[in-house]
Amino acid sequence: MTQGPAAMTLRDGIADRRSVRGFLPTPVATDTLRRIAIEAARAATGGNLQPWHVDIVTGSALERLKAIMADVIANGIVEVPGYAIYPPALDGVYDQRRRAVGEALYGHLGIPREDKAARRAWFARNFALFGAPAAYFITVDRRMGPPQWADLGMYLQCLMLLALDEGLGTCAQEAWALYSVTVEGLLGTPPERMLFCGVAIGWEDKDDAANRTRSDRAPATEWLTIHD
Ligand SMILES: Cc1cc2nc3c(=O)[nH]c(=O)nc-3n(C[C@H](O)[C@H](O)[C@H](O)COP(=O)(O)O)c2cc1C
């Protein structure tokens, strides 16, 4: 993730993007965060609805969020999730793929399967944004359905690729749906909107073991059909 804008092709960006889960504390200029958010809004959307709302949180506002989340986690507070992150009873290849990336990550971190407490503690790093100096939070009108949520994904991918083009790492985080009550309260999200996800953004800490994780992709034979 060190290529500058001039060197990176779209194809390189798509191939090179990966989730970063360990950041340097070095701040990212608010102008850069704003520019990326605005440029990502060129994403296509059904009917040009552009259903996203985006909050940028950095500086003292982020410190406040992290402090509140540290208390929430330390006190074992559990909220009603904003939505179900996965279908109930996920099984088959979907469950296998989810487990595989988790095992790859915990393998690099040296946390064995039996050590549930260490795994839970590491998962809680989501709520410290893996040390990132900034975050985006994406919210959406509650009336929107699957087609518009798919549009949010278009925006998210543009956002992550534009960040990469600036030399910045990202991690999309739907884990925030577990604490959407707290996040929506802090952001002042109006009741007609709900949180989709957070996105940690910053400079990758290349010494962080979590960043050695490389996710697989299923062979195209598992999901591609050509009708010729
Ligand atoms: C919408 C969305 C939400 C995600 N939520 C989380 C999350 O809460 N925590 C996390 O560590 N990774 C999260 N991820 C990252 C995925 O685990 C990751 O994209 C996937 O394993 C593929 O790895 P890669 O991004 O490195 O290619 C999320 C990704 C997406 C697209």
Coordinates of C-alpha atoms and ligand atoms in Angstrom, one line a residue:
M1 CA 0.0 0.0 0.0
T2 CA 2.8 2.4 -0.8
Q3 CA 2.0 3.2 -4.4
G4 CA 1.4 6.8 -5.1
P5 CA -1.5 8.0 -7.3
A6 CA 0.6 8.1 -10.5
A7 CA 1.7 4.5 -10.2
M8 CA -1.7 2.9 -9.5
T9 CA -4.0 1.6 -12.1
L10 CA -7.6 0.8 -11.4
R11 CA -6.8 -2.9 -11.8
D12 CA -3.9 -2.7 -9.4
G13 CA -6.1 -0.9 -6.8
I14 CA -8.8 -3.6 -7.0
A15 CA -6.2 -6.3 -6.7
D16 CA -4.1 -4.6 -3.9
R17 CA -6.9 -3.4 -1.6
R18 CA -7.2 -5.4 1.6
S19 CA -8.4 -4.8 5.1
V20 CA -5.9 -3.1 7.3
R21 CA -6.4 -3.8 11.1
G22 CA -3.4 -2.0 12.6
F23 CA -2.7 1.7 12.0
L24 CA -0.1 4.3 12.9
P25 CA -1.4 7.2 15.0
T26 CA -0.3 9.7 12.4
P27 CA -3.3 11.9 11.6
V28 CA -4.9 12.1 8.2
A29 CA -5.8 15.7 7.0
T30 CA -9.5 16.4 7.3
D31 CA -9.3 17.8 3.7
T32 CA -8.1 14.4 2.5
L33 CA -10.9 12.6 4.3
R34 CA -13.5 15.0 2.9
R35 CA -12.1 14.7 -0.6
I36 CA -12.2 10.9 -0.6
A37 CA -15.8 10.9 0.8
I38 CA -16.9 13.3 -1.9
E39 CA -15.1 11.6 -4.8
A40 CA -16.6 8.2 -3.8
A41 CA -20.0 9.6 -4.3
R42 CA -19.5 9.1 -8.1
A43 CA -20.5 5.5 -7.4
A44 CA -23.5 4.4 -9.5
T45 CA -26.8 3.9 -7.6
G46 CA -30.2 2.6 -8.7
G47 CA -32.3 5.6 -9.8
N48 CA -29.4 7.8 -8.8
L49 CA -30.9 7.8 -5.2
Q50 CA -27.4 8.2 -3.7
P51 CA -28.8 6.7 -0.4
W52 CA -25.6 7.2 1.7
H53 CA -25.1 9.7 4.5
V54 CA -21.5 9.9 5.7
D55 CA -20.0 11.2 9.0
I56 CA -16.3 11.8 9.3
V57 CA -15.0 11.4 12.8
T58 CA -11.4 12.4 13.7
G59 CA -9.4 14.5 16.2
S60 CA -11.0 15.1 19.6
A61 CA -14.4 13.8 18.4
L62 CA -12.7 10.4 17.7
E63 CA -10.9 10.4 21.0
R64 CA -14.3 10.9 22.7
L65 CA -15.9 8.1 20.7
K66 CA -13.0 5.7 21.5
A67 CA -13.2 6.6 25.2
I68 CA -16.9 6.0 25.3
M69 CA -16.5 2.7 23.5
A70 CA -13.7 1.6 25.9
D71 CA -16.1 2.2 28.8
V72 CA -18.9 0.3 27.0
I73 CA -16.6 -2.7 26.3
A74 CA -15.1 -2.6 29.8
N75 CA -18.5 -2.6 31.4
G76 CA -19.7 -5.5 29.2
I77 CA -22.6 -3.4 27.8
V78 CA -24.6 -5.2 25.1
E79 CA -27.0 -3.4 22.8
V80 CA -29.7 -4.6 20.4
P81 CA -27.8 -4.7 17.0
G82 CA -29.0 -2.3 14.3
Y83 CA -29.4 -5.3 12.0
A84 CA -28.3 -8.9 11.7
I85 CA -24.8 -8.9 10.3
Y86 CA -25.1 -12.5 8.9
P87 CA -28.1 -14.6 8.2
P88 CA -29.0 -16.9 11.1
A89 CA -27.4 -20.3 11.1
L90 CA -24.9 -19.4 8.4
D91 CA -23.5 -22.7 7.0
G92 CA -21.9 -24.3 3.9
V93 CA -19.3 -22.4 1.9
Y94 CA -20.3 -19.1 3.4
D95 CA -19.6 -20.3 6.9
Q96 CA -16.3 -21.9 5.7
R97 CA -15.1 -18.7 4.1
R98 CA -15.9 -16.6 7.2
R99 CA -14.1 -19.1 9.4
A100 CA -11.1 -19.3 7.1
V101 CA -10.4 -15.6 7.1
G102 CA -10.9 -15.5 10.9
E103 CA -8.4 -18.4 11.4
A104 CA -5.9 -16.7 9.0
L105 CA -6.1 -13.5 11.1
Y106 CA -5.9 -15.2 14.5
G107 CA -3.1 -17.4 13.2
H108 CA -1.0 -14.3 12.5
L109 CA -1.9 -12.9 15.9
G110 CA -0.9 -16.2 17.6
I111 CA -4.3 -16.5 19.3
P112 CA -5.5 -20.2 19.4
R113 CA -9.1 -21.2 18.9
E114 CA -9.5 -22.3 22.5
D115 CA -8.5 -18.8 23.8
K116 CA -12.0 -17.3 23.5
A117 CA -11.1 -14.4 25.9
A118 CA -8.2 -13.3 23.8
R119 CA -10.3 -13.6 20.6
R120 CA -13.0 -11.5 22.2
A121 CA -10.5 -8.9 23.4
W122 CA -9.0 -8.7 19.9
F123 CA -12.4 -8.4 18.3
A124 CA -13.1 -5.5 20.6
R125 CA -10.2 -3.6 18.9
N126 CA -12.8 -3.0 16.2
F127 CA -14.2 -0.4 18.6
A128 CA -10.8 1.3 18.9
L129 CA -10.8 1.4 15.1
F130 CA -7.6 -0.8 15.2
G131 CA -5.7 2.4 16.2
A132 CA -6.8 4.4 13.2
P133 CA -6.8 8.2 13.5
A134 CA -10.1 8.7 11.6
A135 CA -13.3 6.9 10.7
Y136 CA -16.2 7.2 8.3
F137 CA -19.6 6.1 9.5
I138 CA -22.2 5.4 6.8
T139 CA -25.9 5.7 7.7
V140 CA -29.0 5.2 5.6
D141 CA -32.7 6.0 5.7
R142 CA -34.5 3.1 7.4
R143 CA -37.0 2.9 4.5
M144 CA -34.3 1.8 2.1
G145 CA -34.2 -1.9 1.1
P146 CA -31.7 -4.3 -0.3
P147 CA -31.2 -2.5 -3.6
Q148 CA -30.2 0.7 -1.8
W149 CA -28.0 -1.2 0.7
A150 CA -26.2 -2.7 -2.4
D151 CA -25.7 1.0 -3.5
L152 CA -24.0 1.6 -0.1
G153 CA -21.5 -1.2 -1.0
M154 CA -20.7 0.6 -4.3
Y155 CA -19.9 3.7 -2.3
L156 CA -17.8 1.8 0.2
Q157 CA -15.7 0.1 -2.5
C158 CA -15.1 3.5 -4.2
L159 CA -14.2 5.0 -0.8
M160 CA -11.7 2.2 0.0
L161 CA -10.1 2.4 -3.5
L162 CA -9.7 6.2 -3.3
A163 CA -8.1 5.9 0.1
L164 CA -5.7 3.4 -1.3
D165 CA -4.9 5.8 -4.1
E166 CA -3.9 8.3 -1.4
G167 CA -1.6 5.6 0.2
L168 CA -4.1 5.1 3.0
G169 CA -5.4 1.7 4.4
T170 CA -9.0 1.0 5.4
C171 CA -11.1 -1.5 7.1
A172 CA -14.9 -1.6 6.6
Q173 CA -16.5 -2.4 9.9
E174 CA -20.0 -3.7 10.2
A175 CA -19.1 -4.7 13.8
W176 CA -20.3 -1.2 14.7
A177 CA -23.9 -2.5 14.0
L178 CA -23.5 -4.1 17.5
Y179 CA -23.3 -0.7 19.0
S180 CA -25.4 1.4 16.7
V181 CA -27.4 2.8 19.5
T182 CA -24.3 4.4 21.0
V183 CA -22.9 5.5 17.6
E184 CA -26.1 7.0 16.3
G185 CA -26.5 8.8 19.6
L186 CA -22.9 10.3 19.4
L187 CA -23.3 11.2 15.7
G188 CA -26.7 12.8 16.3
T189 CA -28.2 10.5 13.6
P190 CA -31.9 11.4 13.1
P191 CA -34.3 8.5 14.1
E192 CA -35.3 7.9 10.5
R193 CA -31.7 6.8 9.7
M194 CA -29.7 3.9 10.8
L195 CA -26.0 3.0 10.9
F196 CA -24.7 0.6 8.1
C197 CA -21.0 0.5 9.0
G198 CA -17.9 2.3 10.1
V199 CA -14.7 2.5 8.0
A200 CA -11.3 2.8 9.9
I201 CA -8.9 4.8 7.8
G202 CA -5.2 5.7 8.2
W203 CA -1.6 4.8 7.5
E204 CA -1.0 1.1 7.8
D205 CA 1.3 -0.1 10.6
K206 CA 3.4 -2.5 8.6
D207 CA 4.8 -4.1 11.8
D208 CA 1.3 -5.0 13.1
A209 CA 0.9 -8.8 12.8
A210 CA -2.8 -8.5 11.9
N211 CA -1.7 -6.8 8.6
R212 CA 0.0 -10.0 7.4
T213 CA -3.5 -11.5 6.9
R214 CA -4.3 -12.2 3.3
S215 CA -7.8 -13.3 2.5
D216 CA -8.5 -16.0 -0.1
R217 CA -11.0 -15.8 -2.9
A218 CA -13.1 -18.8 -4.0
P219 CA -12.2 -20.2 -7.4
A220 CA -14.5 -18.8 -10.1
T221 CA -15.8 -22.3 -10.7
E222 CA -17.7 -21.9 -7.4
W223 CA -19.7 -18.9 -8.5
L224 CA -19.3 -18.0 -12.2
T225 CA -21.5 -19.4 -14.9
I226 CA -21.0 -18.4 -18.5
H227 CA -23.9 -18.8 -21.0
D228 CA -22.3 -18.5 -24.4
Ligands
LIG1 C1 -19.3 -4.3 4.6 C2 -18.1 -4.9 5.3 C3 -18.1 -5.0 6.6 C4 -16.9 -5.5 7.3 N1 -16.9 -5.5 8.6 C5 -15.7 -5.9 9.3 C6 -15.6 -5.8 10.7 O1 -16.5 -5.4 11.4 N2 -14.4 -6.1 11.2 C7 -13.3 -6.5 10.5 O2 -12.3 -6.8 11.1 N3 -13.4 -6.7 9.1 C8 -14.6 -6.3 8.5 N4 -14.7 -6.4 7.2 C9 -13.6 -6.9 6.4 C10 -13.8 -8.3 5.8 O3 -13.6 -9.2 6.8 C11 -12.8 -8.4 4.6 O4 -13.2 -7.5 3.6 C12 -12.8 -9.8 4.0 O5 -12.4 -10.8 5.0 C13 -11.9 -9.9 2.8 O6 -10.6 -9.5 3.1 P1 -9.9 -8.2 2.4 O7 -10.7 -7.0 2.7 O8 -8.5 -8.1 3.1 O9 -9.8 -8.5 1.0 C14 -15.8 -5.9 6.5 C15 -15.9 -5.8 5.1 C16 -17.0 -5.3 4.5 C17 -17.1 -5.2 3.0

